[in-house]
Coordinates of C-alpha atoms in Angstrom, one line a residue:
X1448 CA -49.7 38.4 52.7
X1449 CA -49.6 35.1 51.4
X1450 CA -48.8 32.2 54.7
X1451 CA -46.1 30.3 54.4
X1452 CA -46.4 26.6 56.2
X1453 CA -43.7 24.4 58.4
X1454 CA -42.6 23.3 54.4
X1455 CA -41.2 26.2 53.2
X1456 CA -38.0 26.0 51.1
X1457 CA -35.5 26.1 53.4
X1458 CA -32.7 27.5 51.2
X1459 CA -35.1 30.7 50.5
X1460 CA -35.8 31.6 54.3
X1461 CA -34.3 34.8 55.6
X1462 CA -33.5 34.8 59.5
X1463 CA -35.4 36.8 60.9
X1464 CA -33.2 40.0 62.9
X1465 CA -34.0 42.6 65.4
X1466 CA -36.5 45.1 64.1
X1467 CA -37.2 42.3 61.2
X1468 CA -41.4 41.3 60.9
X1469 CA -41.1 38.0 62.4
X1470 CA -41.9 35.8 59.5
X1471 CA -45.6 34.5 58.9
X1472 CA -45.6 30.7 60.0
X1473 CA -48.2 28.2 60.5
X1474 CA -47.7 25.9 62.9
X1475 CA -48.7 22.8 64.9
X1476 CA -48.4 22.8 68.4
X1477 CA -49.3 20.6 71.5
X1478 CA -52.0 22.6 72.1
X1479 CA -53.5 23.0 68.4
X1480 CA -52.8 25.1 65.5
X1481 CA -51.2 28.8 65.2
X1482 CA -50.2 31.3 63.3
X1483 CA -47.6 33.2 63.9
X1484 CA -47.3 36.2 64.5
X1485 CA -51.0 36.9 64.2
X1486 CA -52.3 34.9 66.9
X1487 CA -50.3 36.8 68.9
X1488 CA -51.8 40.4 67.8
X1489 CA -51.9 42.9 69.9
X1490 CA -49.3 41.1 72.8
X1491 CA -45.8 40.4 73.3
X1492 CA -44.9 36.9 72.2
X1493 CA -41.8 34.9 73.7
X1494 CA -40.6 32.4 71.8
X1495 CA -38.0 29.7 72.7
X1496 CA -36.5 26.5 71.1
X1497 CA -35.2 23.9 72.9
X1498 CA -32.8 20.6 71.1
X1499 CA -35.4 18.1 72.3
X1500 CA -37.6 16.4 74.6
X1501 CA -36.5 14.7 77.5
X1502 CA -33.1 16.4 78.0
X1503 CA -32.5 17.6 81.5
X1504 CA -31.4 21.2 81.1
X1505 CA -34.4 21.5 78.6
X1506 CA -37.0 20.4 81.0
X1507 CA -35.3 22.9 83.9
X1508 CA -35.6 25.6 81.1
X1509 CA -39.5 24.3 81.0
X1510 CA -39.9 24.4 84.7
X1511 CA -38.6 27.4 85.1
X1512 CA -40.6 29.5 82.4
X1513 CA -43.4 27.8 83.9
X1514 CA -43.3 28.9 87.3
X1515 CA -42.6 32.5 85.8
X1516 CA -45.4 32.4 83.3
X1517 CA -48.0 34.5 85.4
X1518 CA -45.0 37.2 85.4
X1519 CA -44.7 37.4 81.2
X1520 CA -48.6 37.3 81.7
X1521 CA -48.6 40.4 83.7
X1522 CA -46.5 41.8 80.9
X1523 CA -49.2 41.0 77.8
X1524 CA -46.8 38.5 76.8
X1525 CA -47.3 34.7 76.0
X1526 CA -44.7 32.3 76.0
X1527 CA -44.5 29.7 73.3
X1528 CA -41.6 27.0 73.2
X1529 CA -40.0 24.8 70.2
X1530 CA -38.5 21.7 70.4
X1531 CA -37.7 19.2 67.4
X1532 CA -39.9 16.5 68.1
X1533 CA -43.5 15.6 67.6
X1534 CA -46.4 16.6 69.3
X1535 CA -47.0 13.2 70.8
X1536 CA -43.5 13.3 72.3
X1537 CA -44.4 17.1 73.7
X1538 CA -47.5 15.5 75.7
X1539 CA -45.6 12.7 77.0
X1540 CA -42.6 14.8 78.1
X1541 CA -45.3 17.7 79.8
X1542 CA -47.1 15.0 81.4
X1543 CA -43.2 13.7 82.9
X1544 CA -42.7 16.9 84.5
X1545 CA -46.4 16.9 85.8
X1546 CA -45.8 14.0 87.7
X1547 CA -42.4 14.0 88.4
X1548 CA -41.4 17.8 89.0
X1549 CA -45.0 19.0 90.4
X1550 CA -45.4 21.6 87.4
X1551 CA -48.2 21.8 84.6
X1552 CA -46.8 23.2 81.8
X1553 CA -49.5 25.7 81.1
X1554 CA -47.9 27.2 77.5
X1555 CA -48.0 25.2 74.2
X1556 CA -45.1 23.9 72.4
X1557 CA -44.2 23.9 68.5
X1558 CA -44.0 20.3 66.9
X1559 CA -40.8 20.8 64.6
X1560 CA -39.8 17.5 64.1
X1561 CA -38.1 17.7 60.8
X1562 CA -36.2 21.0 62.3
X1563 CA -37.6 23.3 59.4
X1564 CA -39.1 25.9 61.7
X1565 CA -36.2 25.8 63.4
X1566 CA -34.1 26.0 60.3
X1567 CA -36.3 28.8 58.9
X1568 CA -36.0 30.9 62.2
X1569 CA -31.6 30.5 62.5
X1570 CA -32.1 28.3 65.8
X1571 CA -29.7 25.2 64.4
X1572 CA -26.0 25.2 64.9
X1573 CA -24.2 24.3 61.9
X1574 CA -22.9 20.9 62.2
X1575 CA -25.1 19.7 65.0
X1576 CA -28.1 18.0 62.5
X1577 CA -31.7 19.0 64.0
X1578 CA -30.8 20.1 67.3
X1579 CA -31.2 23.9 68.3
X1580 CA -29.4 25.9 70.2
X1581 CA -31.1 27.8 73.0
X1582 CA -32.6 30.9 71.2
X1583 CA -35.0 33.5 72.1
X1584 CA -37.4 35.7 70.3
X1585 CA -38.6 38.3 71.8
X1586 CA -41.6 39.8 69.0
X1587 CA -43.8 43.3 70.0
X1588 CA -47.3 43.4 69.7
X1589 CA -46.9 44.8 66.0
X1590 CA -45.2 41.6 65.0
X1591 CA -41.6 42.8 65.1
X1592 CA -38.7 40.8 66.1
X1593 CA -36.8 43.7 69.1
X1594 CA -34.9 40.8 70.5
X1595 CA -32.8 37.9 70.2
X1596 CA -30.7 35.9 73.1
X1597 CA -28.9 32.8 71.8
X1598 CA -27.2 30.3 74.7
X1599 CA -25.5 27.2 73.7
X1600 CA -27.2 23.7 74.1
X1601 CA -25.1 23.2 77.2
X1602 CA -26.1 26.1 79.0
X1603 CA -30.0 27.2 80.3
X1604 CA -31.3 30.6 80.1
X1605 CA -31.4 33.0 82.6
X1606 CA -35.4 33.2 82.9
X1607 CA -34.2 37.0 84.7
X1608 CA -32.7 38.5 81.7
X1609 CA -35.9 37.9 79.5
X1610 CA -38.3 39.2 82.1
X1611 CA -35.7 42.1 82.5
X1612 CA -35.2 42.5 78.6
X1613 CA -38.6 42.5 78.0
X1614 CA -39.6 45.3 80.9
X1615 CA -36.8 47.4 79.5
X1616 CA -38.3 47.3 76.0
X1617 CA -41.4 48.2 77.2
X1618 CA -40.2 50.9 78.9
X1619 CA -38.4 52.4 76.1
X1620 CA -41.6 52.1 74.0
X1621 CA -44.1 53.8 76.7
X1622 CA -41.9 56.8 77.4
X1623 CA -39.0 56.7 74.7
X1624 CA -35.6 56.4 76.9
X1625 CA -33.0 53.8 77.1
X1626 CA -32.1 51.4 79.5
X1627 CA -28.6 51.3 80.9
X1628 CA -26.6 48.3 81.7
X1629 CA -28.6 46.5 84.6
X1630 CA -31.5 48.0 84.7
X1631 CA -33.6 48.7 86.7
X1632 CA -30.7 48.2 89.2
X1633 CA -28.1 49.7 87.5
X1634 CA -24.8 50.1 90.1
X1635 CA -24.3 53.6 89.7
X1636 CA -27.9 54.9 88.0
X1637 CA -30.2 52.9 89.7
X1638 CA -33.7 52.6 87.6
X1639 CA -32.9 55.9 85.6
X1640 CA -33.1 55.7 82.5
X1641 CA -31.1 57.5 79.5
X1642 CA -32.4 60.1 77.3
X1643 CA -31.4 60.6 73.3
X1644 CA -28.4 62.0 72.6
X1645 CA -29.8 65.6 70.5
X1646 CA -29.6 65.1 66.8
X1647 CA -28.3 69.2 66.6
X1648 CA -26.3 71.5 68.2
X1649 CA -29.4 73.6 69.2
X1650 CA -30.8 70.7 70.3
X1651 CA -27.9 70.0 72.8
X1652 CA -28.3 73.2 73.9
X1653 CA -31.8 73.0 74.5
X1654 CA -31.4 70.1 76.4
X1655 CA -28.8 71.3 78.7
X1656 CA -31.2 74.7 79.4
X1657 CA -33.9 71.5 79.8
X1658 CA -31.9 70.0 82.7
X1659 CA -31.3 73.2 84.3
X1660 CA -34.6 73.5 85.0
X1661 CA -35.7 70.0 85.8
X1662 CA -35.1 68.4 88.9
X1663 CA -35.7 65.1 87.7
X1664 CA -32.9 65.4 84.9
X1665 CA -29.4 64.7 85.9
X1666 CA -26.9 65.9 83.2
X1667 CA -23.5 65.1 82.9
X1668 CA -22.9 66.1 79.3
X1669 CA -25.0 67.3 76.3
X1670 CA -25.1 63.8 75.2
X1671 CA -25.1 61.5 78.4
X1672 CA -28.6 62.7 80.6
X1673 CA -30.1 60.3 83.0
X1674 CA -33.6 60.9 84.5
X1675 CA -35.3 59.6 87.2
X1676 CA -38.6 57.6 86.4

């Protein structure tokens, strides 16, 4: 598959969605080149934009996925951030919050000054130039795109909900269920977690006879079964 650069046409870019093949990019970051998503074989990748350097809810977006890398670590993922500035700008800003918030930011950062990654990937506003709202990619070890979380520039992310989206994916690869609202600490289901509604009446019927028989199963209709992990 032929690579496309930073300089792509613009106007010929398709955003990538959910369940899309994250586009291939190659990219310069402030801690040398990459190519996305191939660098990234074989792990989870998390990627984030920010609107720019040296903004305050930025760097307590930075802080914060630092001081939770170790946790997406645990997970095979990596974290990569974007910000529309240049590389020099992303040393100087990491070296501010070395010295001024105590944290080494450990992950490297895409240099998108022109905003065309950012363009390429849906993370500008309309109407607000080069500066990117808070977006989120989530991309499997396969190179597909399973999630997407988009916050306003205004408002920082909830560093939880990624580490809980990103468990709840895994899950539902590994063993094929659902996640319910909350999970793993769902209000009335706990960490259960949902089966498949059956394609066929035989297959509802199966899986009622199915819960009958397993204590670990906890029907409440053909089409709504919990089970306990």
């Amino acid at each position: 598959m032929t690579k496309h650069t930073a300089q792509m046409d613009e106007s010929t870019a398709d955003v990538p969605g959910i369940g899309d093949t994250f586009p291939d990019l190659t990219v310069e970051t402030s801690m040398g080149e990459r190519s996305l998503p191939d660098d990234y074989e074989g792990k989870w990748l998390v990627l984030f934009s920010h609107p720019g350097d040296f903004t305050p809810v930025c760097t307590s977006e930075f802080v914060a996925f630092e001081q939770r890398r170790e946790e997406f670590e645990e997970l095979n993922a990596e974290l990569l951030g974007l910000s529309v500035d240049r590389v020099h700008s992303h040393i100087k800003w990491t070296e501010w919050i070395a010295e001024n918030l105590d944290v080494d930011i450990q992950f490297p950062i895409i240099a998108d000054d022109q905003g065309t990654v950012a363009q390429q990937l849906g993370m500008l506003h309309p109407g607000a130039g080069t500066a990117t709202v808070r977006t989120v990619f989530v991309i499997d070890p396969e190179g597909a795109v399973r999630l997407r979380l988009t916050y306003p520039m205004e408002i920082g992310r909830n560093i939880d909900e990624v580490l809980r989206s990103l468990r709840a994916l895994q899950k539902s690869d590994d063993d094929g269920v659902a996640a319910p609202a909350d999970w793993p600490n769902n209000d009335k289901f706990g960490d259960q977690v949902l089966l498949s509604p059956p394609g066929t009446e035989a297959d509802a019927e199966a899986r009622k006879a199915e819960a009958a028989d397993d204590d670990e199963l906890n029907y409440y209709d053909w089409w709504f079964v919990t089970r306990d992990q």
